[in-house]
């Protein structure tokens, strides 16, 4: 890379707030390995199908709502608690954007008439996991697609469904949503084991379980295999990245929210180093690459997973000779935080990756619902934007 990730992202965000989009684009390109700069006319010519471009994306003035707040509990203390097996939701209290931490959903998410939110168990040779599946009333016999949602540490399927609001987005688009649950016996804090080599490869461990679960749902509901996606938050986002790399034929696109790149850690100490932005090199032969399309959400003030991880994920998802454009995006009303949005297109002009760097947001699902944990209701709606990026409508009922 030609410049530090963190510095590039910070400066690019500042330039977009000042509406200096050309300079912001240059900085992002430098962070993504110095790929050729595309001029303004070429940027305007990028292929942006309506289904892939947010109606909320555009040049806007910055606001003050996205300013970060002091951290009440340093990351070091959270790390110590995790090492001791004491990482409860309150361990992150006080981190920017974490107002709803500790408010883990205690009730089942609401389910509209005709829809289902069933509890199940999937088992295979690699192991078993319980999961929840949302089957929309709008397409109960044969959903139009499937999104697999991987929760973060200390969360559970009900909490994650409630906080992200993905069931509501899926209902409007006729999608099923699966929420696998990590067991405390497999990880004391309920984290997906993205940092262990045995869970980073195809055909073994958690990747094999999650892939098998996905394939079973696709077969049962006769879902179009080209409309199968996976997304996650934090440890779940890191595992979603693993799944995108190890099972590229299974997932058409990946959504990573506040996550980490594949193979950035090999054990607990290196996992914490990666979270601080000091992850290990992807490989000795060159940068890693995710074969599938990728959308990344990251809070610029995240004190738990360093924003440089988002740039590394984007680097892996960016093809050679790509066109890269940075723009501002904001939502009205209660969506008070703006975002610097980097859009990457391949040589054919098709959008293959997006990065949403949310102003002042911490370690939380952007645009989430206050009924769940690790949510930031003030941010752009990550669930809507991921569904849009996956190639679907973004209306809600």
Short mmCIF file of C-alpha atoms in Angstrom, two decimals:
data_model
loop_
_atom_site.label_atom_id
_atom_site.label_comp_id
_atom_site.label_asym_id
_atom_site.label_seq_id
_atom_site.Cartn_x
_atom_site.Cartn_y
_atom_site.Cartn_z
CA UNK A 1 0.00 0.00 0.00
CA UNK A 2 1.19 3.53 -0.72
CA UNK A 3 -0.07 5.14 2.49
CA UNK A 4 -1.36 4.06 5.90
CA UNK A 5 -4.95 2.86 5.74
CA UNK A 6 -6.13 4.83 8.75
CA UNK A 7 -4.65 8.10 7.52
CA UNK A 8 -6.08 7.60 4.04
CA UNK A 9 -9.58 6.87 5.32
CA UNK A 10 -9.50 9.77 7.76
CA UNK A 11 -8.29 12.25 5.16
CA UNK A 12 -10.72 10.95 2.52
CA UNK A 13 -13.59 11.36 4.95
CA UNK A 14 -12.51 14.94 5.67
CA UNK A 15 -12.29 15.72 1.95
CA UNK A 16 -15.77 14.35 1.24
CA UNK A 17 -17.22 16.42 4.08
CA UNK A 18 -15.60 19.43 2.41
CA UNK A 19 -17.06 18.24 -0.93
CA UNK A 20 -13.57 17.76 -2.41
CA UNK A 21 -14.58 14.50 -4.02
CA UNK A 22 -11.72 14.29 -6.51
CA UNK A 23 -9.14 14.53 -3.75
CA UNK A 24 -11.05 12.01 -1.64
CA UNK A 25 -11.08 9.61 -4.57
CA UNK A 26 -7.33 10.06 -5.05
CA UNK A 27 -6.68 9.28 -1.39
CA UNK A 28 -8.83 6.15 -1.46
CA UNK A 29 -7.09 4.97 -4.63
CA UNK A 30 -3.72 5.46 -2.95
CA UNK A 31 -4.90 3.44 0.04
CA UNK A 32 -6.06 0.68 -2.28
CA UNK A 33 -2.64 0.15 -3.75
CA UNK A 34 -2.17 3.08 -6.10
CA UNK A 35 -4.45 1.76 -8.81
CA UNK A 36 -4.92 4.02 -11.84
CA UNK A 37 -6.86 7.18 -11.20
CA UNK A 38 -10.06 7.61 -13.17
CA UNK A 39 -10.92 11.12 -14.32
CA UNK A 40 -14.25 12.80 -13.65
CA UNK A 41 -15.72 11.96 -17.05
CA UNK A 42 -14.84 8.30 -16.65
CA UNK A 43 -16.29 8.29 -13.16
CA UNK A 44 -19.56 9.65 -14.47
CA UNK A 45 -19.66 6.85 -17.03
CA UNK A 46 -19.57 4.05 -14.47
CA UNK A 47 -22.43 1.62 -14.84
CA UNK A 48 -24.82 2.30 -11.96
CA UNK A 49 -28.02 0.28 -12.35
CA UNK A 50 -30.90 1.71 -10.34
CA UNK A 51 -30.95 -1.40 -8.17
CA UNK A 52 -27.33 -0.85 -7.20
CA UNK A 53 -27.27 2.87 -6.49
CA UNK A 54 -28.83 4.32 -3.37
CA UNK A 55 -31.29 7.14 -3.85
CA UNK A 56 -29.73 8.65 -0.75
CA UNK A 57 -26.23 8.84 -2.25
CA UNK A 58 -25.18 12.28 -3.35
CA UNK A 59 -23.11 15.29 -2.46
CA UNK A 60 -24.32 16.82 0.78
CA UNK A 61 -23.10 19.13 3.50
CA UNK A 62 -21.51 17.54 6.53
CA UNK A 63 -23.33 17.72 9.85
CA UNK A 64 -22.21 17.67 13.45
CA UNK A 65 -24.13 14.58 14.49
CA UNK A 66 -21.30 12.29 13.57
CA UNK A 67 -18.72 13.60 16.05
CA UNK A 68 -17.14 10.86 18.10
CA UNK A 69 -17.47 10.71 21.86
CA UNK A 70 -14.77 9.89 24.42
CA UNK A 71 -14.35 6.22 25.17
CA UNK A 72 -15.50 5.36 28.68
CA UNK A 73 -13.87 1.95 28.65
CA UNK A 74 -10.54 1.58 26.79
CA UNK A 75 -10.16 -1.23 24.28
CA UNK A 76 -7.40 -2.68 26.44
CA UNK A 77 -9.86 -3.32 29.24
CA UNK A 78 -12.29 -4.96 26.83
CA UNK A 79 -9.44 -7.15 25.57
CA UNK A 80 -8.54 -8.19 29.12
CA UNK A 81 -12.15 -9.08 29.84
CA UNK A 82 -12.38 -11.15 26.67
CA UNK A 83 -9.19 -13.04 27.47
CA UNK A 84 -10.62 -13.80 30.91
CA UNK A 85 -13.85 -15.07 29.36
CA UNK A 86 -15.86 -12.22 30.90
CA UNK A 87 -16.91 -10.33 27.77
CA UNK A 88 -20.52 -9.50 28.54
CA UNK A 89 -22.39 -6.81 26.56
CA UNK A 90 -21.56 -4.14 29.16
CA UNK A 91 -17.86 -4.60 28.41
CA UNK A 92 -18.28 -2.31 25.41
CA UNK A 93 -20.43 0.29 27.20
CA UNK A 94 -19.24 3.81 26.52
CA UNK A 95 -17.61 3.07 23.19
CA UNK A 96 -18.74 5.48 20.45
CA UNK A 97 -22.12 4.56 19.03
CA UNK A 98 -22.81 1.97 21.71
CA UNK A 99 -25.80 3.56 23.45
CA UNK A 100 -27.83 0.38 23.07
CA UNK A 101 -25.23 -2.04 24.40
CA UNK A 102 -26.73 -4.14 27.17
CA UNK A 103 -30.17 -3.80 25.60
CA UNK A 104 -29.99 -7.26 24.06
CA UNK A 105 -33.41 -8.29 22.86
CA UNK A 106 -35.24 -10.32 25.47
CA UNK A 107 -38.31 -10.85 23.36
CA UNK A 108 -38.82 -12.54 20.04
CA UNK A 109 -38.80 -10.12 17.10
CA UNK A 110 -42.28 -9.30 15.84
CA UNK A 111 -43.47 -11.46 12.96
CA UNK A 112 -46.19 -10.27 10.55
CA UNK A 113 -49.21 -12.40 9.75
CA UNK A 114 -48.34 -15.15 7.32
CA UNK A 115 -44.59 -14.99 8.00
CA UNK A 116 -42.57 -17.43 10.12
CA UNK A 117 -39.55 -17.11 12.38
CA UNK A 118 -38.71 -20.70 13.21
CA UNK A 119 -36.06 -22.18 15.49
CA UNK A 120 -34.13 -25.06 13.96
CA UNK A 121 -30.93 -27.09 14.28
CA UNK A 122 -28.57 -28.00 11.44
CA UNK A 123 -26.12 -30.89 11.78
CA UNK A 124 -23.41 -32.26 9.53
CA UNK A 125 -20.09 -34.08 9.84
CA UNK A 126 -18.34 -30.85 10.86
CA UNK A 127 -20.74 -30.16 13.72
CA UNK A 128 -24.10 -28.58 14.44
CA UNK A 129 -25.56 -25.15 15.14
CA UNK A 130 -29.01 -23.92 16.04
CA UNK A 131 -30.44 -21.18 13.84
CA UNK A 132 -33.50 -19.05 13.28
CA UNK A 133 -35.02 -18.68 9.84
CA UNK A 134 -37.36 -15.92 8.73
CA UNK A 135 -39.72 -16.98 5.94
CA UNK A 136 -41.55 -13.97 4.47
CA UNK A 137 -45.31 -13.85 4.12
CA UNK A 138 -44.79 -12.22 0.72
CA UNK A 139 -43.10 -15.36 -0.67
CA UNK A 140 -43.64 -18.15 1.83
CA UNK A 141 -43.66 -21.00 -0.70
CA UNK A 142 -40.52 -19.97 -2.55
CA UNK A 143 -38.56 -16.94 -1.29
CA UNK A 144 -36.86 -14.85 -3.95
CA UNK A 145 -33.50 -15.16 -2.23
CA UNK A 146 -31.64 -15.86 1.00
CA UNK A 147 -29.45 -13.78 3.29
CA UNK A 148 -27.40 -15.54 5.97
CA UNK A 149 -26.78 -13.17 8.90
CA UNK A 150 -23.92 -13.82 11.34
CA UNK A 151 -24.19 -12.07 14.71
CA UNK A 152 -21.37 -10.52 16.71
CA UNK A 153 -19.90 -11.58 20.05
CA UNK A 154 -22.38 -11.86 22.97
CA UNK A 155 -25.32 -11.60 20.56
CA UNK A 156 -27.87 -14.24 19.53
CA UNK A 157 -30.17 -14.70 16.51
CA UNK A 158 -33.19 -12.96 18.10
CA UNK A 159 -31.11 -10.00 19.22
CA UNK A 160 -29.40 -9.66 15.84
CA UNK A 161 -32.67 -9.90 13.92
CA UNK A 162 -34.26 -7.26 16.11
CA UNK A 163 -31.30 -4.88 16.02
CA UNK A 164 -30.61 -5.03 12.28
CA UNK A 165 -34.24 -4.98 11.17
CA UNK A 166 -33.26 -7.32 8.34
CA UNK A 167 -36.50 -9.30 8.61
CA UNK A 168 -38.51 -6.20 7.71
CA UNK A 169 -36.25 -5.45 4.75
CA UNK A 170 -36.44 -9.07 3.64
CA UNK A 171 -40.24 -9.15 3.91
CA UNK A 172 -40.52 -6.23 1.52
CA UNK A 173 -38.33 -8.05 -0.98
CA UNK A 174 -39.59 -11.61 -0.56
CA UNK A 175 -36.33 -12.87 0.94
CA UNK A 176 -35.70 -15.49 3.58
CA UNK A 177 -33.15 -14.72 6.30
CA UNK A 178 -31.17 -17.29 8.28
CA UNK A 179 -29.53 -16.40 11.60
CA UNK A 180 -27.09 -19.12 12.73
CA UNK A 181 -26.25 -18.98 16.43
CA UNK A 182 -22.80 -19.56 17.87
CA UNK A 183 -22.67 -21.77 20.96
CA UNK A 184 -20.93 -20.80 24.19
CA UNK A 185 -19.33 -24.25 24.20
CA UNK A 186 -17.57 -23.42 20.92
CA UNK A 187 -16.66 -19.88 22.01
CA UNK A 188 -17.16 -18.65 25.57
CA UNK A 189 -18.26 -15.22 24.35
CA UNK A 190 -20.46 -16.41 21.52
CA UNK A 191 -17.99 -15.20 18.86
CA UNK A 192 -17.54 -16.90 15.51
CA UNK A 193 -13.99 -18.29 15.45
CA UNK A 194 -12.77 -16.31 12.44
CA UNK A 195 -9.25 -16.12 13.91
CA UNK A 196 -8.55 -19.87 14.16
CA UNK A 197 -6.97 -21.64 11.15
CA UNK A 198 -9.30 -24.64 11.46
CA UNK A 199 -12.24 -22.25 10.93
CA UNK A 200 -10.67 -20.38 8.01
CA UNK A 201 -10.71 -23.06 5.35
CA UNK A 202 -13.19 -24.83 3.13
CA UNK A 203 -14.62 -28.17 4.18
CA UNK A 204 -13.87 -27.89 7.88
CA UNK A 205 -15.10 -26.28 11.09
CA UNK A 206 -17.54 -23.41 11.08
CA UNK A 207 -17.24 -22.67 7.33
CA UNK A 208 -18.39 -26.22 6.55
CA UNK A 209 -21.29 -25.95 8.99
CA UNK A 210 -22.44 -22.57 7.66
CA UNK A 211 -22.10 -23.66 4.03
CA UNK A 212 -24.04 -26.85 4.72
CA UNK A 213 -26.76 -24.91 6.51
CA UNK A 214 -27.00 -22.51 3.57
CA UNK A 215 -27.20 -25.33 1.02
CA UNK A 216 -29.91 -27.09 3.02
CA UNK A 217 -32.10 -23.97 3.09
CA UNK A 218 -31.56 -23.31 -0.62
CA UNK A 219 -32.62 -26.87 -1.43
CA UNK A 220 -35.64 -26.89 0.88
CA UNK A 221 -37.12 -23.65 -0.43
CA UNK A 222 -35.85 -24.00 -4.03
CA UNK A 223 -34.13 -20.64 -3.79
CA UNK A 224 -32.36 -19.22 -6.84
CA UNK A 225 -28.66 -20.00 -6.21
CA UNK A 226 -27.71 -16.67 -7.77
CA UNK A 227 -29.60 -14.86 -4.99
CA UNK A 228 -27.79 -16.21 -1.95
CA UNK A 229 -25.85 -13.75 0.20
CA UNK A 230 -24.09 -13.61 3.55
CA UNK A 231 -23.43 -10.73 5.94
CA UNK A 232 -22.32 -10.20 9.51
CA UNK A 233 -21.26 -7.82 12.26
CA UNK A 234 -17.85 -7.74 13.94
CA UNK A 235 -16.78 -11.38 14.47
CA UNK A 236 -19.76 -12.30 12.29
CA UNK A 237 -18.53 -9.88 9.63
CA UNK A 238 -15.09 -11.47 9.75
CA UNK A 239 -16.66 -14.90 9.35
CA UNK A 240 -18.81 -13.63 6.45
CA UNK A 241 -15.56 -12.58 4.75
CA UNK A 242 -14.17 -16.08 5.36
CA UNK A 243 -17.29 -17.60 3.79
CA UNK A 244 -17.04 -15.35 0.75
CA UNK A 245 -13.50 -16.52 0.12
CA UNK A 246 -13.91 -20.22 0.95
CA UNK A 247 -17.29 -20.73 -0.76
CA UNK A 248 -17.35 -18.20 -3.63
CA UNK A 249 -19.72 -20.36 -5.68
CA UNK A 250 -22.29 -20.36 -2.88
CA UNK A 251 -22.58 -16.65 -2.06
CA UNK A 252 -23.22 -14.07 -4.77
CA UNK A 253 -22.11 -11.20 -2.53
CA UNK A 254 -20.84 -10.53 0.98
CA UNK A 255 -21.70 -7.80 3.50
CA UNK A 256 -19.09 -7.04 6.17
CA UNK A 257 -20.03 -4.63 8.97
CA UNK A 258 -17.22 -3.65 11.36
CA UNK A 259 -15.40 -6.85 10.49
CA UNK A 260 -11.90 -8.00 9.61
CA UNK A 261 -10.16 -9.44 6.53
CA UNK A 262 -9.80 -13.16 6.00
CA UNK A 263 -6.57 -14.66 7.41
CA UNK A 264 -5.70 -11.49 9.33
CA UNK A 265 -5.20 -13.58 12.48
CA UNK A 266 -4.20 -17.12 13.46
CA UNK A 267 -4.90 -17.12 17.22
CA UNK A 268 -6.27 -14.94 20.03
CA UNK A 269 -3.22 -12.62 20.37
CA UNK A 270 -3.05 -11.97 16.63
CA UNK A 271 -6.83 -11.44 16.59
CA UNK A 272 -6.47 -8.56 19.04
CA UNK A 273 -3.56 -7.20 17.00
CA UNK A 274 -5.77 -7.30 13.90
CA UNK A 275 -8.58 -5.55 15.76
CA UNK A 276 -6.11 -2.76 16.57
CA UNK A 277 -5.21 -2.49 12.89
CA UNK A 278 -2.05 -4.59 13.00
CA UNK A 279 -3.31 -7.71 11.24
CA UNK A 280 -0.86 -10.07 9.61
CA UNK A 281 -0.18 -9.96 5.87
CA UNK A 282 -2.72 -11.84 3.80
CA UNK A 283 -0.19 -14.02 2.00
CA UNK A 284 3.41 -14.10 0.85
CA UNK A 285 2.41 -14.20 -2.81
CA UNK A 286 0.32 -11.05 -2.91
CA UNK A 287 -2.86 -9.51 -1.62
CA UNK A 288 -5.86 -11.68 -0.93
CA UNK A 289 -8.89 -11.43 -3.14
CA UNK A 290 -12.54 -12.21 -2.60
CA UNK A 291 -14.03 -13.59 -5.80
CA UNK A 292 -17.47 -12.19 -4.97
CA UNK A 293 -18.93 -8.71 -4.70
CA UNK A 294 -18.45 -7.03 -1.32
CA UNK A 295 -20.10 -4.18 0.60
CA UNK A 296 -18.39 -2.90 3.74
CA UNK A 297 -19.79 -0.72 6.53
CA UNK A 298 -17.40 0.75 9.08
CA UNK A 299 -17.65 3.42 11.77
CA UNK A 300 -14.89 6.02 11.53
CA UNK A 301 -14.68 6.18 15.35
CA UNK A 302 -14.75 2.44 15.98
CA UNK A 303 -12.49 1.76 18.97
CA UNK A 304 -13.05 -2.00 18.91
CA UNK A 305 -12.22 -2.91 15.30
CA UNK A 306 -9.86 -0.39 13.72
CA UNK A 307 -11.16 1.23 10.50
CA UNK A 308 -8.01 0.16 8.63
CA UNK A 309 -9.53 -3.31 8.48
CA UNK A 310 -12.27 -1.96 6.21
CA UNK A 311 -9.66 -0.67 3.77
CA UNK A 312 -7.93 -4.05 3.74
CA UNK A 313 -11.22 -5.80 2.95
CA UNK A 314 -11.81 -3.31 0.15
CA UNK A 315 -8.32 -3.88 -1.21
CA UNK A 316 -9.05 -7.59 -1.44
CA UNK A 317 -12.35 -6.90 -3.20
CA UNK A 318 -10.92 -4.40 -5.70
CA UNK A 319 -9.89 -5.83 -9.09
CA UNK A 320 -6.90 -4.53 -11.01
CA UNK A 321 -7.57 -1.55 -13.29
CA UNK A 322 -10.67 -0.68 -11.29
CA UNK A 323 -12.46 2.65 -11.39
CA UNK A 324 -12.85 4.15 -7.92
CA UNK A 325 -15.18 7.02 -7.01
CA UNK A 326 -15.78 8.58 -3.60
CA UNK A 327 -18.98 10.47 -2.81
CA UNK A 328 -20.98 11.71 0.14
CA UNK A 329 -24.15 10.00 1.33
CA UNK A 330 -26.63 10.96 4.01
CA UNK A 331 -30.17 10.19 5.01
CA UNK A 332 -32.73 12.64 6.29
CA UNK A 333 -34.84 12.59 9.40
CA UNK A 334 -33.42 10.49 12.21
CA UNK A 335 -30.47 9.31 10.10
CA UNK A 336 -28.20 12.06 11.37
CA UNK A 337 -24.82 10.62 10.45
CA UNK A 338 -23.32 11.13 7.03
CA UNK A 339 -20.90 8.77 5.33
CA UNK A 340 -18.06 8.77 2.83
CA UNK A 341 -19.01 6.18 0.21
CA UNK A 342 -16.36 4.62 -2.01
CA UNK A 343 -17.70 2.82 -5.08
CA UNK A 344 -15.48 0.41 -7.02
CA UNK A 345 -16.31 -0.72 -10.56
CA UNK A 346 -14.54 -3.29 -12.71
CA UNK A 347 -13.33 -2.71 -16.27
CA UNK A 348 -16.83 -3.42 -17.59
CA UNK A 349 -18.25 -0.67 -15.39
CA UNK A 350 -20.07 -3.04 -13.06
CA UNK A 351 -20.03 -2.14 -9.37
CA UNK A 352 -18.13 -4.82 -7.46
CA UNK A 353 -17.47 -3.22 -4.07
CA UNK A 354 -18.63 -0.41 -1.81
CA UNK A 355 -17.26 1.04 1.41
CA UNK A 356 -19.49 3.12 3.69
CA UNK A 357 -17.30 4.95 6.23
CA UNK A 358 -19.88 6.33 8.67
CA UNK A 359 -19.04 9.65 10.32
CA UNK A 360 -18.29 9.32 14.03
CA UNK A 361 -19.89 5.89 14.37
CA UNK A 362 -18.52 3.29 16.76
CA UNK A 363 -18.75 -0.48 16.86
CA UNK A 364 -22.42 -0.86 16.01
CA UNK A 365 -24.81 -1.79 13.19
CA UNK A 366 -25.46 1.44 11.30
CA UNK A 367 -29.13 2.42 11.18
CA UNK A 368 -30.07 -0.38 13.55
CA UNK A 369 -33.12 -0.57 15.79
CA UNK A 370 -32.82 0.44 19.43
CA UNK A 371 -34.39 -2.84 20.57
CA UNK A 372 -31.18 -4.73 19.80
CA UNK A 373 -27.60 -4.53 21.03
CA UNK A 374 -24.64 -2.98 19.21
CA UNK A 375 -26.76 -0.63 17.09
CA UNK A 376 -26.48 3.00 16.00
CA UNK A 377 -29.93 4.23 14.90
CA UNK A 378 -28.45 7.55 13.72
CA UNK A 379 -26.42 6.04 10.89
CA UNK A 380 -27.36 5.19 7.30
CA UNK A 381 -29.43 2.00 7.20
CA UNK A 382 -26.90 -0.77 6.59
CA UNK A 383 -29.62 -3.40 6.12
CA UNK A 384 -31.29 -1.42 3.34
CA UNK A 385 -28.00 -0.60 1.66
CA UNK A 386 -26.82 -4.20 1.76
CA UNK A 387 -30.10 -5.39 0.24
CA UNK A 388 -29.74 -2.73 -2.46
CA UNK A 389 -26.15 -3.75 -3.17
CA UNK A 390 -27.21 -7.36 -3.43
CA UNK A 391 -29.37 -6.24 -6.36
CA UNK A 392 -32.78 -5.96 -4.73
CA UNK A 393 -35.33 -3.27 -4.05
CA UNK A 394 -34.99 -1.21 -0.87
CA UNK A 395 -38.58 -0.43 0.03
CA UNK A 396 -39.97 -1.26 3.45
CA UNK A 397 -43.54 -2.09 4.37
#
